[in-house]
Each structure stands twice: as C-alpha cells, then as structure tokens.
Coordinates of N, CA and C in Angstrom, one line a residue:
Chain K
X26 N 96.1 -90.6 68.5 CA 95.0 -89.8 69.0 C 93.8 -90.8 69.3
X27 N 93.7 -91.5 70.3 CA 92.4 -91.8 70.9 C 90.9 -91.0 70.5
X28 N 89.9 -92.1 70.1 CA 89.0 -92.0 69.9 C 88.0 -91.7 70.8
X29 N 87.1 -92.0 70.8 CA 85.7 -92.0 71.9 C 85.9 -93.0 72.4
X30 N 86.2 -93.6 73.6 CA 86.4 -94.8 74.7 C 85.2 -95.0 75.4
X31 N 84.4 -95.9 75.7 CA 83.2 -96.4 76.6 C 83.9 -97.0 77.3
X32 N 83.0 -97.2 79.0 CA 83.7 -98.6 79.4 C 82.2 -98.8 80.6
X33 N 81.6 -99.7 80.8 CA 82.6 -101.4 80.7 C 81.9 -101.3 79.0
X34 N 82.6 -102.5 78.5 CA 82.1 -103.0 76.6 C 81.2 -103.9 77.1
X35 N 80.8 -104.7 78.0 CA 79.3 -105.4 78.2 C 79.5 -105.2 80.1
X36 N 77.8 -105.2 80.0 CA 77.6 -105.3 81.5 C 76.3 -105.8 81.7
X37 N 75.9 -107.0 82.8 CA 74.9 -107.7 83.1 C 74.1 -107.1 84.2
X38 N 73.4 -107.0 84.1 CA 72.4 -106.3 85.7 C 71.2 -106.7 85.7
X39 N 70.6 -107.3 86.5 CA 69.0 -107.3 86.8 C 67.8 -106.8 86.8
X40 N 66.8 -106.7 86.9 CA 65.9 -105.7 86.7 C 65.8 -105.0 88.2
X41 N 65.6 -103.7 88.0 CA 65.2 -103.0 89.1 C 66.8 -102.6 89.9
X42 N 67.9 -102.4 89.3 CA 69.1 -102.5 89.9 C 69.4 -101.4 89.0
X43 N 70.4 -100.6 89.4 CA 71.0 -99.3 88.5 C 72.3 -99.5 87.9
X44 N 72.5 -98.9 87.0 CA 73.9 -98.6 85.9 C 74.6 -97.8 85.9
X45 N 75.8 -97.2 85.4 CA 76.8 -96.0 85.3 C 77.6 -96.3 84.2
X46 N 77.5 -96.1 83.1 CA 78.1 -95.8 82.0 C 78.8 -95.1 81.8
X47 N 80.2 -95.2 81.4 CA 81.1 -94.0 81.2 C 81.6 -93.5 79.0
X48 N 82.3 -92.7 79.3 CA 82.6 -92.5 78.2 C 83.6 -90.9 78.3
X49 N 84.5 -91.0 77.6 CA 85.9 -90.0 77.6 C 85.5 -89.3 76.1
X50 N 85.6 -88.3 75.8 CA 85.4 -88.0 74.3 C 86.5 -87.6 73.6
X51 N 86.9 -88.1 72.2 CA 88.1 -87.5 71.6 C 88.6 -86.3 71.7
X52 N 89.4 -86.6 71.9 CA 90.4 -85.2 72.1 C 90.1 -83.8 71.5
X53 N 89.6 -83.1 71.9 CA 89.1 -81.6 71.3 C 88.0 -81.6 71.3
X54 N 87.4 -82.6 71.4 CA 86.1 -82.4 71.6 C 85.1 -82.0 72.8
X55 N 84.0 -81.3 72.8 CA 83.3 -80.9 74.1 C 82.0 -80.7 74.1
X56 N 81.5 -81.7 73.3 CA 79.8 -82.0 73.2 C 79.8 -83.6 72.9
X57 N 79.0 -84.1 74.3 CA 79.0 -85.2 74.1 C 76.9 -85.7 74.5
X58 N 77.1 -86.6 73.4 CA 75.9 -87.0 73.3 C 75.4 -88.7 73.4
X59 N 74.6 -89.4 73.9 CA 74.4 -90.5 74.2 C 73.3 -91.2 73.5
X60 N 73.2 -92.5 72.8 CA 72.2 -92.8 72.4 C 72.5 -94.5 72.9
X61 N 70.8 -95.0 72.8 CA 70.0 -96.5 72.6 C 69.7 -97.0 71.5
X62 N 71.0 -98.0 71.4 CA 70.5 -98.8 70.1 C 69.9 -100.0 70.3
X63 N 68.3 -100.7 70.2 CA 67.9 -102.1 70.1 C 68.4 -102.8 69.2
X64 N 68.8 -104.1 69.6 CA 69.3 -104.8 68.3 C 68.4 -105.1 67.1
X65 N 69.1 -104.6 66.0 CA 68.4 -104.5 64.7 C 68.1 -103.0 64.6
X66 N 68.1 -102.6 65.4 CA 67.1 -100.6 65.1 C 68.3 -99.8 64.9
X67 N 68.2 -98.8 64.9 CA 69.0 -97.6 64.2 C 68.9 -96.9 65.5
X68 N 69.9 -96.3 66.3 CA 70.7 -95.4 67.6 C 69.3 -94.3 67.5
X69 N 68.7 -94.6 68.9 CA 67.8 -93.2 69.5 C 68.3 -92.4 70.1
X70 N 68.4 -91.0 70.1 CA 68.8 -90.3 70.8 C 68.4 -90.1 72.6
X71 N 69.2 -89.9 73.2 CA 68.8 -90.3 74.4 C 68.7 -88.6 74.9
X72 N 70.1 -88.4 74.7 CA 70.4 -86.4 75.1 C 72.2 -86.3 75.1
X73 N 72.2 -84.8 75.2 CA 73.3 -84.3 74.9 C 73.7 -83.2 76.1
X74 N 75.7 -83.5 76.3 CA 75.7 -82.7 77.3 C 76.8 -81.4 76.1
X75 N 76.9 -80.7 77.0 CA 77.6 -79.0 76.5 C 77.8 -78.3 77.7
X76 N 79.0 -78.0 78.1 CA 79.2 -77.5 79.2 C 78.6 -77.6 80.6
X77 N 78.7 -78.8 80.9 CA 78.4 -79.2 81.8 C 76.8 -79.4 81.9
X78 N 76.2 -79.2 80.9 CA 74.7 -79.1 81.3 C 73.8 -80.0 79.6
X79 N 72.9 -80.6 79.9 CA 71.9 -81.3 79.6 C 71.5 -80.7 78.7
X80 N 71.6 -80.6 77.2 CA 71.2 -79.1 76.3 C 69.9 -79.7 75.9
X81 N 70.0 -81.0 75.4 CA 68.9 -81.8 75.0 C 68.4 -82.7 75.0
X82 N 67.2 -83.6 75.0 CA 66.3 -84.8 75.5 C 65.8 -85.1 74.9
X83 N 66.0 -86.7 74.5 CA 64.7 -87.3 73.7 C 63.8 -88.1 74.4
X84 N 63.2 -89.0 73.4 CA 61.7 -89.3 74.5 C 62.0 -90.3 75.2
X85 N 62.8 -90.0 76.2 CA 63.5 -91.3 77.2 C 62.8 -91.1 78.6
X86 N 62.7 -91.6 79.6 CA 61.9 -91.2 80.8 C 62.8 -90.8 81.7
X87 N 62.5 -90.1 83.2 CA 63.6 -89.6 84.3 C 64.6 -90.6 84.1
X88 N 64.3 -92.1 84.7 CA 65.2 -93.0 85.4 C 66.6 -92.9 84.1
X89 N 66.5 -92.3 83.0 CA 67.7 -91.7 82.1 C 68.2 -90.5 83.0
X90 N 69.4 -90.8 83.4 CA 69.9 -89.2 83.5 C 71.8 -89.3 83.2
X91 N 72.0 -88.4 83.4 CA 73.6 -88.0 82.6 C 73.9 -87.0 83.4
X92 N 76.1 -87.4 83.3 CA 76.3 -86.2 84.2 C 77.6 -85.5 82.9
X93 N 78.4 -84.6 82.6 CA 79.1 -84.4 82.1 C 80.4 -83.2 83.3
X94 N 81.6 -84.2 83.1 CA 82.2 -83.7 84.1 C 83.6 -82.2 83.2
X95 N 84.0 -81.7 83.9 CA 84.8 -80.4 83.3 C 85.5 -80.8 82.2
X96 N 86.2 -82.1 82.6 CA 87.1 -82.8 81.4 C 86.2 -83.4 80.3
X97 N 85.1 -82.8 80.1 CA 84.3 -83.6 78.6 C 84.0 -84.5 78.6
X98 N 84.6 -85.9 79.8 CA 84.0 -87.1 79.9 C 82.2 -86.6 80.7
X99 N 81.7 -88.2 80.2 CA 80.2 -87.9 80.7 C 79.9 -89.5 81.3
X100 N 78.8 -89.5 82.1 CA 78.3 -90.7 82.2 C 76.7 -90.9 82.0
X101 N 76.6 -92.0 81.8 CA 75.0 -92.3 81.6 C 74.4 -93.1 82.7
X102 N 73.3 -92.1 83.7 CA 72.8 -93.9 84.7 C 70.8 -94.1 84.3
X103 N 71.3 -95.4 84.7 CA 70.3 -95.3 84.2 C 69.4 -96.4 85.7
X104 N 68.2 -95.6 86.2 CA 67.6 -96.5 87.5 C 66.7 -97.3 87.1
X105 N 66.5 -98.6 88.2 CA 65.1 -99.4 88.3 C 65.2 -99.9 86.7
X106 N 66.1 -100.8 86.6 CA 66.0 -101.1 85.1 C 65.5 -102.1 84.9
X107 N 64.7 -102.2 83.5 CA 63.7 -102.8 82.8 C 64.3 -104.0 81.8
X108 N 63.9 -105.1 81.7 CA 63.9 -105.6 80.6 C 64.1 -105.0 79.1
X109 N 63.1 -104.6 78.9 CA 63.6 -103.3 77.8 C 64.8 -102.4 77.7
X110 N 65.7 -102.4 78.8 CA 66.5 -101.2 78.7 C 67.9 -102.3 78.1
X111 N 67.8 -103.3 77.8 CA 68.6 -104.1 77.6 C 69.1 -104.0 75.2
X112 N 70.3 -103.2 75.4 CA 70.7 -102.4 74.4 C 72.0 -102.3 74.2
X113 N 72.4 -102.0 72.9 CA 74.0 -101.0 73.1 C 73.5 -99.3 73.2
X114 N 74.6 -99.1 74.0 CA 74.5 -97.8 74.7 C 76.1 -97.3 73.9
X115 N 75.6 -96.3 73.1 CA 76.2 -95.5 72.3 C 77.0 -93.7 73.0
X116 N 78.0 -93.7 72.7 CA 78.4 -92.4 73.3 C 79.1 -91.5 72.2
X117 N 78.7 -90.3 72.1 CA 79.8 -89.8 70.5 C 79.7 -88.4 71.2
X118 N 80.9 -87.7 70.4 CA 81.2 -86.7 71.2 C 81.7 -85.6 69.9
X119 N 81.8 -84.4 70.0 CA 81.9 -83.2 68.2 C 82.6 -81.8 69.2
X120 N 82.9 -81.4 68.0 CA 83.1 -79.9 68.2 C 82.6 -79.1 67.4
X121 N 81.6 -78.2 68.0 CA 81.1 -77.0 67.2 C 79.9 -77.7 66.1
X122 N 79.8 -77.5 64.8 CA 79.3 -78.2 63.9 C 79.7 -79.8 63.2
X123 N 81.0 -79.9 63.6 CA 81.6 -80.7 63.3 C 81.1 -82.5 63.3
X124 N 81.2 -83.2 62.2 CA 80.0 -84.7 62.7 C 80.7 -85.2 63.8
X125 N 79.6 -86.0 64.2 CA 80.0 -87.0 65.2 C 80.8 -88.2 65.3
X126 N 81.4 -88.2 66.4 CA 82.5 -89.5 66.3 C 81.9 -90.4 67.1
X127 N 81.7 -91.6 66.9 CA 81.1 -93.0 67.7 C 82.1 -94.0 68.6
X128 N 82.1 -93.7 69.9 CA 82.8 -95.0 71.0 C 81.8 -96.3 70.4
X129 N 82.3 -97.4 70.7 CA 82.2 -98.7 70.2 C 80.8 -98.7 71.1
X130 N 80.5 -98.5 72.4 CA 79.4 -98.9 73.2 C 79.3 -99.6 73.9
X131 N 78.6 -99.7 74.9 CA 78.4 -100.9 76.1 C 77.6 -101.6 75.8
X132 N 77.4 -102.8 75.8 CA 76.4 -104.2 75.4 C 76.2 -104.2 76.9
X133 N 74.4 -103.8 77.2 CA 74.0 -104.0 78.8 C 73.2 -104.8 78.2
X134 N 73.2 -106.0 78.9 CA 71.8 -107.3 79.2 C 70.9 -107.3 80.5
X135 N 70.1 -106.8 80.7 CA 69.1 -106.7 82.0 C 68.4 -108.8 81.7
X136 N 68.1 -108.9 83.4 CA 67.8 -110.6 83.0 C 66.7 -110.2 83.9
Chain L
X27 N 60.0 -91.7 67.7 CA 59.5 -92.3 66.3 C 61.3 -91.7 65.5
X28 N 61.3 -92.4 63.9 CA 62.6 -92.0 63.2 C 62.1 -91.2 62.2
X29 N 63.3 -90.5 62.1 CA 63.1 -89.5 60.8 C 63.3 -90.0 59.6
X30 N 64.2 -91.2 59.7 CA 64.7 -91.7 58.3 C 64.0 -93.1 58.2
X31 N 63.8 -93.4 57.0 CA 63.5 -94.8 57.1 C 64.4 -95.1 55.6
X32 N 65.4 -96.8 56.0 CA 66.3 -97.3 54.5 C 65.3 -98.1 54.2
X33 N 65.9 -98.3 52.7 CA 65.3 -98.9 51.9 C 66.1 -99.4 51.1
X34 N 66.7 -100.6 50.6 CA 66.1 -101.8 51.5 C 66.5 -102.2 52.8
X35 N 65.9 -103.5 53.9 CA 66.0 -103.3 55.1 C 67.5 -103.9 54.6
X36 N 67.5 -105.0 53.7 CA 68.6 -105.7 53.9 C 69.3 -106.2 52.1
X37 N 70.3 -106.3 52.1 CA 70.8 -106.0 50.6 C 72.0 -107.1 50.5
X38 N 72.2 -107.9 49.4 CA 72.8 -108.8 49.1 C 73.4 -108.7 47.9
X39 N 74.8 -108.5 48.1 CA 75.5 -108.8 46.4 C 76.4 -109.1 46.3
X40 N 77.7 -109.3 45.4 CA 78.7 -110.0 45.0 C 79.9 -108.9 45.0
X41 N 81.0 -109.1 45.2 CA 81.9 -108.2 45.5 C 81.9 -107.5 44.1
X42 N 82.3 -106.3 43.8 CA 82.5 -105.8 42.5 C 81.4 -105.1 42.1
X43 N 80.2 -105.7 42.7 CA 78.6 -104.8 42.1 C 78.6 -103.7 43.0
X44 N 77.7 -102.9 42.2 CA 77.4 -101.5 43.4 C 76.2 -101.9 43.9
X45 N 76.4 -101.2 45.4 CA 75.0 -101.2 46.1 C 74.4 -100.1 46.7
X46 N 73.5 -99.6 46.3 CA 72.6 -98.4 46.4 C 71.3 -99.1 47.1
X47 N 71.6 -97.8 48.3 CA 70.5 -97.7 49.0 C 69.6 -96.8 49.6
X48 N 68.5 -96.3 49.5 CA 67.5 -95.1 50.0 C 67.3 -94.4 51.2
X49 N 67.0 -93.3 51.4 CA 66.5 -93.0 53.1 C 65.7 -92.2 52.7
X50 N 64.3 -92.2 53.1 CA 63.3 -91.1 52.7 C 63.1 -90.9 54.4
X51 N 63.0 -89.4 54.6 CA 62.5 -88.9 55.6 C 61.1 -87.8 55.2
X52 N 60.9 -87.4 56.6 CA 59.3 -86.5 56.7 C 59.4 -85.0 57.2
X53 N 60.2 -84.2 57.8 CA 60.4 -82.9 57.8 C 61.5 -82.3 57.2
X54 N 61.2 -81.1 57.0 CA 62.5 -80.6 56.8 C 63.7 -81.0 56.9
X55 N 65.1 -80.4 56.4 CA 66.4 -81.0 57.2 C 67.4 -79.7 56.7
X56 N 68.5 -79.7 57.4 CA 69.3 -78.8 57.7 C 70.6 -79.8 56.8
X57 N 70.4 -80.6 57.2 CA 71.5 -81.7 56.3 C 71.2 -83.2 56.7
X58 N 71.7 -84.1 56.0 CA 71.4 -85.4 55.9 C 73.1 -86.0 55.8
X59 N 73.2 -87.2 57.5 CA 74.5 -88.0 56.7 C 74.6 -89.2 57.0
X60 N 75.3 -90.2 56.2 CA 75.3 -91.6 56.3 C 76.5 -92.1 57.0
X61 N 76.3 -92.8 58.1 CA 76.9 -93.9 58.9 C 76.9 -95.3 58.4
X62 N 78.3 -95.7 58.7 CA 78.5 -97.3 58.3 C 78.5 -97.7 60.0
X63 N 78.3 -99.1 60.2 CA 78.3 -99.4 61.7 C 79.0 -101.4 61.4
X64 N 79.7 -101.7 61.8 CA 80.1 -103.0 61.2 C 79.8 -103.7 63.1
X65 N 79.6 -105.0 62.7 CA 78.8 -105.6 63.9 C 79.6 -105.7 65.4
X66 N 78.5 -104.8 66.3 CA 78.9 -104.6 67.5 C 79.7 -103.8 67.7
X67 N 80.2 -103.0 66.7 CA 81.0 -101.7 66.9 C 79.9 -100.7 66.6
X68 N 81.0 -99.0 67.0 CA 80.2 -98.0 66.9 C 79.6 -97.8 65.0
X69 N 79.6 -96.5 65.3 CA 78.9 -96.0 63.9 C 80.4 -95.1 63.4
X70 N 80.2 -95.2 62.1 CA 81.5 -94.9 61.8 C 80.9 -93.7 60.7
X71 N 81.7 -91.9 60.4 CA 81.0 -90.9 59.8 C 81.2 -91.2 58.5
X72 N 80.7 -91.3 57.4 CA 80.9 -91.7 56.0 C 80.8 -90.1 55.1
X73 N 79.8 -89.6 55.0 CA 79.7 -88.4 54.8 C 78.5 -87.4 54.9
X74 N 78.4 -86.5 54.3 CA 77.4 -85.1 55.2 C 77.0 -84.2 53.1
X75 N 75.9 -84.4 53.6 CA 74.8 -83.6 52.7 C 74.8 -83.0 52.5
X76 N 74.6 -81.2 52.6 CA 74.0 -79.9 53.3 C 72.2 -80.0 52.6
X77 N 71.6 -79.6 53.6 CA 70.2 -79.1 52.5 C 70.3 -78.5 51.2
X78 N 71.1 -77.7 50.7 CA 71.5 -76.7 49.5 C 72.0 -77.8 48.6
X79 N 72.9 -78.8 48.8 CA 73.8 -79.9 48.0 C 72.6 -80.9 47.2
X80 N 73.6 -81.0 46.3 CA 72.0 -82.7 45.9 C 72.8 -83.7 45.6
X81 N 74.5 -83.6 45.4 CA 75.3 -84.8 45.3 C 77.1 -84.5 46.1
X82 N 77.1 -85.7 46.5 CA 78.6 -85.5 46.9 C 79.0 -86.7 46.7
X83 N 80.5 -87.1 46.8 CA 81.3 -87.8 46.5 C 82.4 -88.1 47.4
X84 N 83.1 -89.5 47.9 CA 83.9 -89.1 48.6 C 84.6 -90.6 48.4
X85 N 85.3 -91.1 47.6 CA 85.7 -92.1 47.2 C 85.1 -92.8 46.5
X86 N 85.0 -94.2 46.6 CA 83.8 -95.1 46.1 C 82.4 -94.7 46.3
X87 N 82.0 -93.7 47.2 CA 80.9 -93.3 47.8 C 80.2 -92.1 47.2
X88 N 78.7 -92.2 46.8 CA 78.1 -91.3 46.1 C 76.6 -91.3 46.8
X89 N 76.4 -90.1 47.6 CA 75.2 -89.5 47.5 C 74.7 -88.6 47.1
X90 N 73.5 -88.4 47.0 CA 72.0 -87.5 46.4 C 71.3 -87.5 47.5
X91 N 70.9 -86.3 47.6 CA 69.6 -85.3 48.0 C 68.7 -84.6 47.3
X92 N 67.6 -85.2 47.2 CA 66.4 -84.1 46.8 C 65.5 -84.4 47.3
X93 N 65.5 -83.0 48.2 CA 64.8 -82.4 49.0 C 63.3 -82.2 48.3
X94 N 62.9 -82.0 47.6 CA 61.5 -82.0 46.9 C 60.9 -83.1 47.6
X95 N 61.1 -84.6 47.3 CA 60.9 -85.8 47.2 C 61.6 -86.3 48.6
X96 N 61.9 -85.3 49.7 CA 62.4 -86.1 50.8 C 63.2 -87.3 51.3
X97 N 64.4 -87.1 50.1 CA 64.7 -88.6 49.7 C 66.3 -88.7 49.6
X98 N 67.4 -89.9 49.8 CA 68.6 -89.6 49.7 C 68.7 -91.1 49.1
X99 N 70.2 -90.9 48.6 CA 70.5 -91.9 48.4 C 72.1 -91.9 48.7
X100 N 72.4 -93.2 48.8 CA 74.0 -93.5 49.0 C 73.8 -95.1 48.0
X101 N 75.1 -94.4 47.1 CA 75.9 -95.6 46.5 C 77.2 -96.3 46.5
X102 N 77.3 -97.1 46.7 CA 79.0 -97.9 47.1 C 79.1 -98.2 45.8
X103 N 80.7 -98.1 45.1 CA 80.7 -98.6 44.0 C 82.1 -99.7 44.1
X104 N 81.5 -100.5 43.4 CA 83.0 -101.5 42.9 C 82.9 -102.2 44.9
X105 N 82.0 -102.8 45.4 CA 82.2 -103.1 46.6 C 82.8 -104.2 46.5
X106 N 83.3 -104.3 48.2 CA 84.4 -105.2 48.5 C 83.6 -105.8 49.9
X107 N 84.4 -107.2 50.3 CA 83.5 -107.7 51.1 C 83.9 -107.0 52.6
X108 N 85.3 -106.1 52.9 CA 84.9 -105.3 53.7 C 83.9 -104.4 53.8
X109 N 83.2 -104.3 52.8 CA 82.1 -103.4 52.8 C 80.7 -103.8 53.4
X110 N 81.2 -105.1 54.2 CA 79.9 -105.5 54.9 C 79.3 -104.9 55.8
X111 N 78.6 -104.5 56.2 CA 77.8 -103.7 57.4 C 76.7 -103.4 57.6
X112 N 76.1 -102.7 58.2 CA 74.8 -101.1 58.6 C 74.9 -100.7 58.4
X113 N 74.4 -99.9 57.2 CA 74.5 -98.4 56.6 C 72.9 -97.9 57.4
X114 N 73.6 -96.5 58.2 CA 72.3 -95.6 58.3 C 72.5 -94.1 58.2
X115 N 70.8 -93.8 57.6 CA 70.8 -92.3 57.3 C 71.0 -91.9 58.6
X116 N 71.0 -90.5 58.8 CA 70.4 -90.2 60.0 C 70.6 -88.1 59.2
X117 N 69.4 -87.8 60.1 CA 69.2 -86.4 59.4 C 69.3 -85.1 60.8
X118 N 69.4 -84.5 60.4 CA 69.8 -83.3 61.3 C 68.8 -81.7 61.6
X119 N 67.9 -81.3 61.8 CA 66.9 -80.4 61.8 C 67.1 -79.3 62.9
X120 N 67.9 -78.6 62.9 CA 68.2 -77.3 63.4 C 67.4 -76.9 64.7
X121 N 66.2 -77.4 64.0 CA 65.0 -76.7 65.0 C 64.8 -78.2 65.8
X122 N 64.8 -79.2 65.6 CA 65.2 -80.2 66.6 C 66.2 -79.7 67.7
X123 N 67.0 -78.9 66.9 CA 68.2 -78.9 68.5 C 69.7 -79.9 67.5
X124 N 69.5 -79.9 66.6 CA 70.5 -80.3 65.9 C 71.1 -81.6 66.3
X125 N 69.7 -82.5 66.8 CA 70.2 -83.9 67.0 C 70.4 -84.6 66.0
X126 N 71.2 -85.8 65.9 CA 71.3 -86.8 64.7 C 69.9 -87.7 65.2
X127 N 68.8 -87.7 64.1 CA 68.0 -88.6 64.0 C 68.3 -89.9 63.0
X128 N 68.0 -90.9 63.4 CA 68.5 -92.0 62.9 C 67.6 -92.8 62.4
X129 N 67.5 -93.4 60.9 CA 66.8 -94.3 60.7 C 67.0 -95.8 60.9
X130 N 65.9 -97.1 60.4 CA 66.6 -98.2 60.9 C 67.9 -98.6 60.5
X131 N 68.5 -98.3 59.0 CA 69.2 -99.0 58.6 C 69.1 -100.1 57.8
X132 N 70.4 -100.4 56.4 CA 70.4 -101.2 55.7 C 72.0 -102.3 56.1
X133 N 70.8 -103.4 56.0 CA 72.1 -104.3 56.2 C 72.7 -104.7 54.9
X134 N 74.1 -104.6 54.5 CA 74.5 -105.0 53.6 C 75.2 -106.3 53.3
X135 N 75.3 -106.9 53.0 CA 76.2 -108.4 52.7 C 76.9 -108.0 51.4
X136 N 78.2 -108.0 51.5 CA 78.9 -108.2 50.0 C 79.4 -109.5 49.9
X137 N 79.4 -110.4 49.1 CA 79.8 -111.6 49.3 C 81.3 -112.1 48.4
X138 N 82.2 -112.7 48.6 CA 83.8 -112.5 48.3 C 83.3 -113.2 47.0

C-alpha cells in the first residue's frame, strides 16, 4: 500500500519563474493538505483541499494556489518566486478525522 | 505565527537514557499530537492527545496533557540511536478549521 508520493524530490528554479508540485494521496484517502517547511522551522500550513475545493488557507499570499483533481491527487503552484519561497514543500493527505500521513516533499531551491 | 513552541530546541543523550521533551501552546485545543521527522524526510504520526486525555502511551512513548498549564509533554524511553530526529508538537483547534498547527521542534541526538 503506497504512501503519500510527491514528485519532483528536489527542483531548482529562479526567481520570478513558476512551479507545479504534485502529490497522489494514500490510498483511501480524500483530504489533502500542503505545507512550508524552512529549514530548521516546524511545517506551516499553507491550505487544504476536500472535494475538489480549497476548504482552508493560511497566511500564504495569491501567488500560492492549489488544484485537487477527482482522483485525490493535488498540486501546488506557486508564481513569480522569491528567494524566500526556497523550502521543503510538504504534502499529507487523511480521511475524515483520521491523522495525517506525510509524503517525503520536494526540496525547491529558488537562486 | 505557531501554536506550539518545544522545549528544548535541541537535546543530546546517550542511547538507553530517556528523553523528554515540552510543547507549550496559547489557545485552546481540540487535541494535541506529536510527529517524528528524521532528516529530509516527511513527518512521521507518533501519537494523538484528545483535549479530555492527560496521558497516553504507545510503546516506548509517553505523553501528558494539561490543559490548565497549556502544556504537553512526550517522553522516549530506553532510546536508541534510531531515535534520532525532529520531534514536533503540532495542535489542532476546531475553530481553526482543524488544521495541524506546528511548532518549531526538538532536535534530538541519541548517541550509540
């Protein structure tokens, strides 16, 4: 039984250039949620999808947006990127009340 | 901003000792649970609180809640140097929308 899958596991991009982050959610699962970790900090919530739609938002700006497709997978893009957006990008995915399960994440480097 | 903050940031000990570590948060909570994260991988579920609970148990693994004092704890006992990692709280508030809020996190070193 596969876990939470990310892909790409690192990706390089420049500033002011955009991203597409993917992520598949464990099997049964159908709430999938995305977070920013800086290195050394503890995972910020970025937002959460649920049936196709955006249920929740943290204090992240527009150029954050997310799609969640019928099959549970989702993606993360992210525009006009910053020096700062340079992070692992966390993807975990639940059912119902159930805790959350953690994909490994993408290691993005903005230069 | 985080709801949780560990204590301590960073923690060093010898395989066999226990290591106990803090999370005090600032609102309410619906439940409280602790993640291990070992380097460059995800966060891995360790175990889950309820607001109503003040201890659980789940192998070597022992947490506290009291909620009075806004405060948790997780203890590892008899560690091993797989037990190296990030340990973080992260707490859950209903009226948030039931997100995992996360604190920084304690780095642990067990040493062989």
């Amino acid at each position: 039984d596969a876990g939470v899958t990310q892909s790409p596991t690192h990706l390089i991009k420049t500033r002011g250039q955009q991203v597409t982050l993917r992520c598949s959610p464990k099997s049964g699962h159908d709430t999938v949620s995305w977070y920013q970790q800086a290195l050394g900090q503890g995972p910020q919530f970025i937002f959460q999808y649920y049936e196709e739609e955006e249920r929740q938002r943290g204090n992240f700006p527009d150029r954050f947006s997310g799609h969640q497709f019928p099959n549970y997978s989702s993606e993360l893009n992210v525009n006009a990127l910053l020096l700062g957006d340079s992070a692992l990008y966390l993807c975990a995915s639940k059912f119902g009340d159930q805790p959350q399960h953690f994909g490994d994440g993408t290691r993005l480097s903005i230069l | 901003s985080q709801q949780g903050e560990e204590d301590p940031q960073a923690l060093s000990i010898q395989e066999g000792e226990n290591a106990t570590m803090n999370c005090s948060y600032k609102t309410s909570i619906n439940n409280l649970q602790w993640y291990r994260q070992n380097s460059g991988r995800g966060l891995v579920h360790l175990i889950l609180i309820r607001s109503n609970e003040r201890e659980k148990h789940s192998g070597r693994l022992r947490v506290t809640l009291d909620t009075s004092k806004k405060s948790s704890s997780l203890l590892i006992t008899a560690s091993r140097a797989a037990d190296t990692a990030s340990y973080f709280c992260a707490t859950v508030r209903k009226a948030a929308g039931n997100k995992l809020t996360f604190g920084g996190g304690t780095r642990v070193l067990v040493k062989p």
